[in-house]
PDB file of C-alpha atoms and ligand atoms in Angstrom:
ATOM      1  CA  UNK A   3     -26.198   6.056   1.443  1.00 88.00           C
ATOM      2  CA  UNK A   4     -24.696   5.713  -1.939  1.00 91.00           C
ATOM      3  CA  UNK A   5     -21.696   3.759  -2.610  1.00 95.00           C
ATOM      4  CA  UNK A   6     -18.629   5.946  -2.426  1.00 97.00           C
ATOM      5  CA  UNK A   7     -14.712   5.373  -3.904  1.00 98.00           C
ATOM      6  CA  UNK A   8     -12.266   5.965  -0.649  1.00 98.00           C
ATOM      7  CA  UNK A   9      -8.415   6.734  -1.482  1.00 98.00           C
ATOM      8  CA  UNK A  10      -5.669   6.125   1.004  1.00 98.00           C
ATOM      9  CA  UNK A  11      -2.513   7.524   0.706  1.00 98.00           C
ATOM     10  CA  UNK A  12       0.835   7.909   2.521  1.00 97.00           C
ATOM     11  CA  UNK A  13       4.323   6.610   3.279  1.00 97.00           C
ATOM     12  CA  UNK A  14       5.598   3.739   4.230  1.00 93.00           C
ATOM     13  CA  UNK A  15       3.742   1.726   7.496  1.00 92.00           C
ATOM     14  CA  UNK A  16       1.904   5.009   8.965  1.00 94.00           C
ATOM     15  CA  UNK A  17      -1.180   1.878   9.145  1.00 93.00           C
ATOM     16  CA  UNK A  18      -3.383   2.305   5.733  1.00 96.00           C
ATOM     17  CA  UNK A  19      -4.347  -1.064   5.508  1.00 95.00           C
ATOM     18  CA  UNK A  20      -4.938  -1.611   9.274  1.00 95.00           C
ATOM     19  CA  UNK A  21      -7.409   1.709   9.014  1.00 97.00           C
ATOM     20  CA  UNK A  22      -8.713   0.544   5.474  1.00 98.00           C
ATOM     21  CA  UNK A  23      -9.535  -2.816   6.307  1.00 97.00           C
ATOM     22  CA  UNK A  24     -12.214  -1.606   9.066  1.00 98.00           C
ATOM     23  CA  UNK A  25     -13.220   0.990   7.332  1.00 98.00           C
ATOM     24  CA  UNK A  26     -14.034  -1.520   4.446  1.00 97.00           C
ATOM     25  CA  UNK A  27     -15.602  -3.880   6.942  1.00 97.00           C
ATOM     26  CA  UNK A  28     -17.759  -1.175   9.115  1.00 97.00           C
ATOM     27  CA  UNK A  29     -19.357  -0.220   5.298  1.00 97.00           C
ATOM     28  CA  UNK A  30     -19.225  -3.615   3.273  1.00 96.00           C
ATOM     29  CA  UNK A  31     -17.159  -2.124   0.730  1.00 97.00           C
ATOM     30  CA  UNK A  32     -14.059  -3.988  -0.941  1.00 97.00           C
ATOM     31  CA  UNK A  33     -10.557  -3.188   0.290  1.00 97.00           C
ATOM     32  CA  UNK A  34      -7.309  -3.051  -2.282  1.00 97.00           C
ATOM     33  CA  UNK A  35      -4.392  -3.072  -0.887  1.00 97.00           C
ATOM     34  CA  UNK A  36      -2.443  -1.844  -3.757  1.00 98.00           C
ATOM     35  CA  UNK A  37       0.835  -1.958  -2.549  1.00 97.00           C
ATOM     36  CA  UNK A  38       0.273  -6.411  -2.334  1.00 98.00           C
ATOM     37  CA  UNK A  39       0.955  -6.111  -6.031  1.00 98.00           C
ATOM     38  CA  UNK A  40       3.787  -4.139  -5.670  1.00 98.00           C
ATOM     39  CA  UNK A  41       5.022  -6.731  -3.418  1.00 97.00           C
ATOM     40  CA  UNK A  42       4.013  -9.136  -5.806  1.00 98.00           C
ATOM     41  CA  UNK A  43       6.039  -8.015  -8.622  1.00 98.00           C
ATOM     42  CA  UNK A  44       9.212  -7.211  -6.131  1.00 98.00           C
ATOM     43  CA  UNK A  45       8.662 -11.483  -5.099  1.00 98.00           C
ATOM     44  CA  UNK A  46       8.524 -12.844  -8.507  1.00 98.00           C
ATOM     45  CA  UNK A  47      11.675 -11.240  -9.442  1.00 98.00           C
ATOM     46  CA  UNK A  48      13.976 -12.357  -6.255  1.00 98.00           C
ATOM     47  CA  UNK A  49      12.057 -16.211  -6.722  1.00 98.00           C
ATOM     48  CA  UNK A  50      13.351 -16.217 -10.326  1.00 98.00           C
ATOM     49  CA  UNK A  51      16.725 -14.309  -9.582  1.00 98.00           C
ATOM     50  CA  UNK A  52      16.179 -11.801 -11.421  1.00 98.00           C
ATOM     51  CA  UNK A  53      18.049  -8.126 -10.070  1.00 98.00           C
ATOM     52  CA  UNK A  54      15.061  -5.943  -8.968  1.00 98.00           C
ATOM     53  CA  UNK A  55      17.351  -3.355  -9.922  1.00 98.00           C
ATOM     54  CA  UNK A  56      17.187  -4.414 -13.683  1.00 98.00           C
ATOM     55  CA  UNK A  57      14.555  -2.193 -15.251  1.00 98.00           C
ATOM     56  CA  UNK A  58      14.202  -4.023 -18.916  1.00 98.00           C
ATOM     57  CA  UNK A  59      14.232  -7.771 -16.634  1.00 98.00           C
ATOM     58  CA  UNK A  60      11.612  -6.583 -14.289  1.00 98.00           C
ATOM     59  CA  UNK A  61       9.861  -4.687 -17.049  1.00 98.00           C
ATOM     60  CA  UNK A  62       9.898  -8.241 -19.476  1.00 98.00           C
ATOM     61  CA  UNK A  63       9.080 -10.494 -16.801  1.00 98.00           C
ATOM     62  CA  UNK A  64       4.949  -8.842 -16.274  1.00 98.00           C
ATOM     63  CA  UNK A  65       3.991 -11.269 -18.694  1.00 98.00           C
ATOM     64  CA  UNK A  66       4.110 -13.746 -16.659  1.00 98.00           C
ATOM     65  CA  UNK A  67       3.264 -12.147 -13.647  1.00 98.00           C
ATOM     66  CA  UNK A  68      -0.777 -12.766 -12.593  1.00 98.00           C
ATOM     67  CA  UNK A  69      -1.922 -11.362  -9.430  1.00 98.00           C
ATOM     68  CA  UNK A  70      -5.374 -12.473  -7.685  1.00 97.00           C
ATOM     69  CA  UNK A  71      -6.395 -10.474  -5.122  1.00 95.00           C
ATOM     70  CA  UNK A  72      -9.472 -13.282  -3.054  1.00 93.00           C
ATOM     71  CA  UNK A  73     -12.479 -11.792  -1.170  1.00 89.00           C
ATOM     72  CA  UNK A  74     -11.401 -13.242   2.432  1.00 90.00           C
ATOM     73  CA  UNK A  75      -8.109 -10.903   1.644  1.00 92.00           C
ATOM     74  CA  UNK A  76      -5.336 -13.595   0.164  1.00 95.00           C
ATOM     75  CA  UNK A  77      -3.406 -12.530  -2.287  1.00 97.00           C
ATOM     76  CA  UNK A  78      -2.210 -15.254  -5.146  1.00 98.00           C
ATOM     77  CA  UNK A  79       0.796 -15.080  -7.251  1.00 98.00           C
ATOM     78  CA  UNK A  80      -0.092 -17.410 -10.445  1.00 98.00           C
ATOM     79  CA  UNK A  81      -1.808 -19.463  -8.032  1.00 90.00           C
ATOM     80  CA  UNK A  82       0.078 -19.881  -5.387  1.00 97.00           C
ATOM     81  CA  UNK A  83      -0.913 -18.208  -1.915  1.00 98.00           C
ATOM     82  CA  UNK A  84       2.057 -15.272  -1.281  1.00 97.00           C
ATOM     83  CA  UNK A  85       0.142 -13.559   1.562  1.00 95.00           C
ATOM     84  CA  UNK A  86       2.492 -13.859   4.297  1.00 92.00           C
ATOM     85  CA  UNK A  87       6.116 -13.922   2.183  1.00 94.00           C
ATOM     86  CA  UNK A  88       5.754 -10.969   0.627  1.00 96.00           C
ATOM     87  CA  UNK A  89       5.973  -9.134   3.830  1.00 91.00           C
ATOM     88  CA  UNK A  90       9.704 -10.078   3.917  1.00 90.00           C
ATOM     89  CA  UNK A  91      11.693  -7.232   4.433  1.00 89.00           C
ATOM     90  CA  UNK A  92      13.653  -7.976   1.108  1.00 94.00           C
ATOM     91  CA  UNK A  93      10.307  -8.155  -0.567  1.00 95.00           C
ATOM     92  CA  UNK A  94       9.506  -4.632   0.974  1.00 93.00           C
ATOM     93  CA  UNK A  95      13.100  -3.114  -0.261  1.00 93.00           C
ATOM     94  CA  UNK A  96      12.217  -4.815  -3.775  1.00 97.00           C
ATOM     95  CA  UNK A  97       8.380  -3.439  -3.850  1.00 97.00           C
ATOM     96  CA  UNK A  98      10.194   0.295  -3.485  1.00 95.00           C
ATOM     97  CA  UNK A  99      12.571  -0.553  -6.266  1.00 96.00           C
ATOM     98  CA  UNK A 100       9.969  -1.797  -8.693  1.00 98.00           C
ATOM     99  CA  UNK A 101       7.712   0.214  -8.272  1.00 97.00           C
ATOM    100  CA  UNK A 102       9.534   3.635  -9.591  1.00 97.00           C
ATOM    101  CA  UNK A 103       9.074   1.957 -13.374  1.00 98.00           C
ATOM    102  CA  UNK A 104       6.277   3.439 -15.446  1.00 97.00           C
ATOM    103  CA  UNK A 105       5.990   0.020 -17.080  1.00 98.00           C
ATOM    104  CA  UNK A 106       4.998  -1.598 -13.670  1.00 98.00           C
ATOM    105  CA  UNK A 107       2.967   0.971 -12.702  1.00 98.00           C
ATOM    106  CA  UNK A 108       0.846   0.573 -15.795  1.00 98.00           C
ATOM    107  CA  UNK A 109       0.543  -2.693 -15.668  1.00 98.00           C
ATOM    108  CA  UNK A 110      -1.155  -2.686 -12.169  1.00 98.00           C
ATOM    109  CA  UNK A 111      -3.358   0.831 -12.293  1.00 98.00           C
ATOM    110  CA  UNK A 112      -4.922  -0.641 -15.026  1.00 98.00           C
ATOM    111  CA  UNK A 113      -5.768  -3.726 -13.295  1.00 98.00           C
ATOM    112  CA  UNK A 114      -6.454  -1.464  -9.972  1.00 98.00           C
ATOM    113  CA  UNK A 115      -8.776   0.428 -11.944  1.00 98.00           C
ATOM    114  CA  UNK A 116     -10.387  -1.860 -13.194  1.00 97.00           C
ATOM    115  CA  UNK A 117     -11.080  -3.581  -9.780  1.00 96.00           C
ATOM    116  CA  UNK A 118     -12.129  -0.476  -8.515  1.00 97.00           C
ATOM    117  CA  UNK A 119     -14.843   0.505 -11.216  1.00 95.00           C
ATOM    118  CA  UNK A 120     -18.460   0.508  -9.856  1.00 89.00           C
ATOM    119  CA  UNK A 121     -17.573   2.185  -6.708  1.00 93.00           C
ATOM    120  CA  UNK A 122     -17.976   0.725  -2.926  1.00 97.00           C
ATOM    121  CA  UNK A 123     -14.159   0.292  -2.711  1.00 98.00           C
ATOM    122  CA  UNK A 124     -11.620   1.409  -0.767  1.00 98.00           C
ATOM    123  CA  UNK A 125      -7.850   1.278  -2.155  1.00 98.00           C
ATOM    124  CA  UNK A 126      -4.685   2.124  -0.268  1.00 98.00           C
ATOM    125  CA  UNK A 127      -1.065   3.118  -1.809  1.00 98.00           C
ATOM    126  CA  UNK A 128       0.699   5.732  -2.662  1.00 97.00           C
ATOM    127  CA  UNK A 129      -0.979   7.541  -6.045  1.00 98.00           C
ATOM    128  CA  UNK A 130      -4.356   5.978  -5.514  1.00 98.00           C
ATOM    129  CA  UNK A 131      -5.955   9.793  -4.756  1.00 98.00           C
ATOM    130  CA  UNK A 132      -3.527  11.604  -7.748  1.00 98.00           C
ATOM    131  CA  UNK A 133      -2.873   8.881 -10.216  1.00 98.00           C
ATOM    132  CA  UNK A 134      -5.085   5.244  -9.829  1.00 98.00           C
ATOM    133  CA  UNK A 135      -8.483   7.140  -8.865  1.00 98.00           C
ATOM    134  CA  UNK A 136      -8.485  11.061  -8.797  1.00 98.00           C
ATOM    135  CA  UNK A 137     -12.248  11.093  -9.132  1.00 97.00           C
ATOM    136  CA  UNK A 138     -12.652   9.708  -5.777  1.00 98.00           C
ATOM    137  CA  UNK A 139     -15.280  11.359  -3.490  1.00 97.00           C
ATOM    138  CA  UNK A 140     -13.130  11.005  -0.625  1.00 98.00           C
ATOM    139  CA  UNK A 141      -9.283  10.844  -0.510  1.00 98.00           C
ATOM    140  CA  UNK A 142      -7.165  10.586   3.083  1.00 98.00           C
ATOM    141  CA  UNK A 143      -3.636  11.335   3.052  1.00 98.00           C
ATOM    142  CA  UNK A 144      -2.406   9.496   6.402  1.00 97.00           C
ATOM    143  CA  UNK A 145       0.756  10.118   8.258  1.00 97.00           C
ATOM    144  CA  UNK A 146       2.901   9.610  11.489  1.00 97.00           C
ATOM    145  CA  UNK A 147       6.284  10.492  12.288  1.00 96.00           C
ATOM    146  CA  UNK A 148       8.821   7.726  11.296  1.00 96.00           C
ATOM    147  CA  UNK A 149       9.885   6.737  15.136  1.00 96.00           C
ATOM    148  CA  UNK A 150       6.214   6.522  15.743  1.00 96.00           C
ATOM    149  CA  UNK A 151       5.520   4.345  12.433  1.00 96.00           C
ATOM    150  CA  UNK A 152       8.840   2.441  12.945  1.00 97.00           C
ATOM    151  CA  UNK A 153       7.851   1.482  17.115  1.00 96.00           C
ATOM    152  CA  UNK A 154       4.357   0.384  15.339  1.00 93.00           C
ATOM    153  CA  UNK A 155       6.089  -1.787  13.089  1.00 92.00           C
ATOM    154  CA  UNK A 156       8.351  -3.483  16.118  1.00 94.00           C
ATOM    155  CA  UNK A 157       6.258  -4.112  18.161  1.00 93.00           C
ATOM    156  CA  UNK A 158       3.844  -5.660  16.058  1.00 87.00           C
ATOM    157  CA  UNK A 159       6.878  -8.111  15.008  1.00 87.00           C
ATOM    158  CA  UNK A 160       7.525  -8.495  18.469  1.00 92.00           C
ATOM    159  CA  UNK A 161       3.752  -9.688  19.182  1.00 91.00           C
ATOM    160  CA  UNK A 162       4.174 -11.930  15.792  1.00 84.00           C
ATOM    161  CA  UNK A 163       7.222 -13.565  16.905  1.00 85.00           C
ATOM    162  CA  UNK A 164       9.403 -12.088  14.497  1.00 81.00           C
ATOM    163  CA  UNK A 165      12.695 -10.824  15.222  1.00 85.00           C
ATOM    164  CA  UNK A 166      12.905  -7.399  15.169  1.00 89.00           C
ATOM    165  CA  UNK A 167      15.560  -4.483  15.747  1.00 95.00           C
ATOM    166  CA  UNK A 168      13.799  -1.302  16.146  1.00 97.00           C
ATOM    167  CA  UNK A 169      16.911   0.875  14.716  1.00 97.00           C
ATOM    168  CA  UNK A 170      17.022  -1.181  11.713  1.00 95.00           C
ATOM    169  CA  UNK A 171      13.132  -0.673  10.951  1.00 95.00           C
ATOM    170  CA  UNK A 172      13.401   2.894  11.154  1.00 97.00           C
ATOM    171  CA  UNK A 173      16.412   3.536   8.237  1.00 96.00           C
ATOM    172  CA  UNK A 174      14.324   0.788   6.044  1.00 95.00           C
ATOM    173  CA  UNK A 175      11.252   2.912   6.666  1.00 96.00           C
ATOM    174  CA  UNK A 176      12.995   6.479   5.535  1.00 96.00           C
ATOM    175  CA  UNK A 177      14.489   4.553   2.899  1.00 95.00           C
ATOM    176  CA  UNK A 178      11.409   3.683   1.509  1.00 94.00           C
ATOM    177  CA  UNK A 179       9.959   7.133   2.175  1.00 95.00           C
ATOM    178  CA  UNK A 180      12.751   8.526   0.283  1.00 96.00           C
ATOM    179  CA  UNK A 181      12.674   6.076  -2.841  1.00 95.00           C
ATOM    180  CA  UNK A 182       8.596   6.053  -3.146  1.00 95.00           C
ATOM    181  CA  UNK A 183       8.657  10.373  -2.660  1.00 96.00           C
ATOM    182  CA  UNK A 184      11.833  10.902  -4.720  1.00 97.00           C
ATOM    183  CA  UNK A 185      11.183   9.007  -7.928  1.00 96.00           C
ATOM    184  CA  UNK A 186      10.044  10.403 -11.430  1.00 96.00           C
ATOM    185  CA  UNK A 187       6.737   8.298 -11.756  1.00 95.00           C
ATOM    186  CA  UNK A 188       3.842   9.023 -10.065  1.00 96.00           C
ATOM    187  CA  UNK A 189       5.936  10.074  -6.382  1.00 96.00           C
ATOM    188  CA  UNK A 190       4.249   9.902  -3.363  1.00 97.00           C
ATOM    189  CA  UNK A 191       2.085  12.922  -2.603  1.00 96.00           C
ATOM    190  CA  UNK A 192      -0.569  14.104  -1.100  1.00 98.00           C
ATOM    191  CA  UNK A 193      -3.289  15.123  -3.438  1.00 98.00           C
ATOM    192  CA  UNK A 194      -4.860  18.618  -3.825  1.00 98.00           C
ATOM    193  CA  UNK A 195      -8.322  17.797  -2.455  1.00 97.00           C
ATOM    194  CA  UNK A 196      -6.958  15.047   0.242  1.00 98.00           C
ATOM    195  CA  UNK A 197      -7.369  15.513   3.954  1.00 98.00           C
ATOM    196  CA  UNK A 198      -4.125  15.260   5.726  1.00 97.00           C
ATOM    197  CA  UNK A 199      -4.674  12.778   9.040  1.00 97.00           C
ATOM    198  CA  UNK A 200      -1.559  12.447  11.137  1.00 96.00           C
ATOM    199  CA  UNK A 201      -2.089   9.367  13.140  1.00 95.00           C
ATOM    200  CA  UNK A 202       0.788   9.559  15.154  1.00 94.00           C
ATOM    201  CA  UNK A 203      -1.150  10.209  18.276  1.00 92.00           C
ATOM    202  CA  UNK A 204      -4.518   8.806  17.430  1.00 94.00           C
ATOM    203  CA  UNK A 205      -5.327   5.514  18.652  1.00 94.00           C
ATOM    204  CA  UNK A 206      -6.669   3.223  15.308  1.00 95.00           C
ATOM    205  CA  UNK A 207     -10.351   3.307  17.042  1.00 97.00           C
ATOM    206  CA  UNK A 208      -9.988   7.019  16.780  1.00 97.00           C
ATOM    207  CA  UNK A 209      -8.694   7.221  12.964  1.00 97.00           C
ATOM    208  CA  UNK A 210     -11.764   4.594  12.070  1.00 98.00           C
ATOM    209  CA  UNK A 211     -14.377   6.715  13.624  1.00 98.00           C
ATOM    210  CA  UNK A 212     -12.931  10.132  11.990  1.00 97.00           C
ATOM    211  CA  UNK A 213     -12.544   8.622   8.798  1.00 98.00           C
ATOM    212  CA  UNK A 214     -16.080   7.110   9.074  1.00 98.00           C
ATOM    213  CA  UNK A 215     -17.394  10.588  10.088  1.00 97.00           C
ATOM    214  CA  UNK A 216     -15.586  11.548   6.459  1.00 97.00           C
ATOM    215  CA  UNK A 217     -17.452   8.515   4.554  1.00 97.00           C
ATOM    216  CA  UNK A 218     -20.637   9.913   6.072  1.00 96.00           C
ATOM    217  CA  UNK A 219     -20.152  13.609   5.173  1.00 95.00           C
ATOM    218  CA  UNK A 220     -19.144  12.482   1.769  1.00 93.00           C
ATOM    219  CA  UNK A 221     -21.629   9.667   1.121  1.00 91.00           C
ATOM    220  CA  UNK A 222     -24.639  11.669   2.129  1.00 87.00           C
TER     221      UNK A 222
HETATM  222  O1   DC B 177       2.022  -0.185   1.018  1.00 92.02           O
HETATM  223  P1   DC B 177       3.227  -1.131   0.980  1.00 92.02           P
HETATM  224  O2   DC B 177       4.249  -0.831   2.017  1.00 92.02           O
HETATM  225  O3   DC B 177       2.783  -2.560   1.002  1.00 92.02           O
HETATM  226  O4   DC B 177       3.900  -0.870  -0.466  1.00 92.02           O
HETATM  227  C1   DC B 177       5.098  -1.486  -0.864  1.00 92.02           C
HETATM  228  C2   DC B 177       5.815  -0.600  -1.871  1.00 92.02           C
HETATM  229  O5   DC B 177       5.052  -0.524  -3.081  1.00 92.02           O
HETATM  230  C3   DC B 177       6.014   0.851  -1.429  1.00 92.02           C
HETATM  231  O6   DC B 177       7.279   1.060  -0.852  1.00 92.02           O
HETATM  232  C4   DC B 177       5.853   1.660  -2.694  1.00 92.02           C
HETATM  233  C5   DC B 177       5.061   0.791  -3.622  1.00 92.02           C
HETATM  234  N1   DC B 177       3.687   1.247  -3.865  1.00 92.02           N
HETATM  235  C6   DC B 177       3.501   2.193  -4.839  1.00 92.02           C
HETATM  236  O7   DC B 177       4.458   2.688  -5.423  1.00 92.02           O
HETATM  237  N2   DC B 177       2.235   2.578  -5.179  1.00 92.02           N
HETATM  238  C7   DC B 177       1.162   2.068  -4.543  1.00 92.02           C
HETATM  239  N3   DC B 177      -0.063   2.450  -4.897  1.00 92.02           N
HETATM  240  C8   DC B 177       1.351   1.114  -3.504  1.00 92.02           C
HETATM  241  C9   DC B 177       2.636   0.742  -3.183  1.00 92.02           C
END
């Protein structure tokens, strides 16, 4: 079977990375979850104090900014392991934010792109199917309904320990759906040739085995 590039795209926790990762796993490819950077960019700038809403500060800080993305799936900030705190919710907000400037978004599809070159990879986001890769042989465009990606997102704080109010999750979600749809640099869309999955009734062990059906079709 030859070694295929897989895109996955869609809002805001509708469970890319959960799907990706076992995809990735089932196949031996590598997984790049592109939205980590994102993150990463959003948590340099509150750690230094600088306003993520400052486009020339944010923009003049990448510099300095080096993100390493580890085999066993940590992600490392100029060294230092930022896996877990840049799932903060104010890192999430700040990842939206950052993320609508063109000079950010250069700065990591080039870096995606070249992480992605040689194939065997499977990269979740946003633009990875319109902007990062649009050669990909196969490109998913996966949604749910916000309630249904918003109860996800509970109750997996719940089960995590962290505190969690349901009502609160669901504005931050179509806040983010809004920002990351809405802005002028590479918006959130589905691409032309993508296959639309809505996952809002599908259990994950269903979305794996259709989207491995998918990798089979296309890698044959
Ligand atoms: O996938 P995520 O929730 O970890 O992404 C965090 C933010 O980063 C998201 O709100 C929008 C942005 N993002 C993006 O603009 N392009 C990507 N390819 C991935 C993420």
């Amino acid at each position: 079977m030859k070694k295929i590039s897989i895109a996955i795209d869609g809002p805001a926790a509708a469970g890319k990375s959960t799907i990706a990762k076992k995809v990735a796993s089932n196949l031996g490819y590598t997984y790049i979850d592109t939205g980590a950077m994102y993150r990463c960019v959003a948590y340099y700038a509150l750690a230094h104090k600088i306003d993520v809403h400052d486009q020339a500060a944010v923009e003049g800080m990448l510099k300095d900014v080096k993100i390493t993305m580890t085999p066993e799936g940590r992600v490392l900030l100029n060294d230092e392991d930022v896996t877990l705190s840049i799932r903060e919710n104010e890192v999430s907000m700040g990842a939206s934010v950052v993320s609508s400037y063109p000079k950010v978004r250069n700065f990591l599809v080039s870096q995606q792109r070249e992480m992605a070159k040689g194939g065997g990879v499977i990269l979740d986001g946003r633009d990875i199917g319109t902007v990062v890769l649009p050669m990909a042989e196969l490109k998913i465009y996966q949604v749910a309904s916000v309630e249904c990606r918003a109860k996800r997102r509970h109750k997996e704080n719940l089960e995590k320990g962290i505190e969690s109010d349901y009502e609160e999750i669901k504005k931050e979600i179509a806040q983010r759906d809004h920002n990351d749809m809405t802005r002028e640099c590479s918006p959130l869309k589905k691409a032309d040739d993508a296959i639309e999955l809505d996952t809002s009734d599908m259990s994950i062990d269903e979305v794996v085995a259709h989207v491995m059906d998918l990798v089979y079709e296309k890698a044959n």
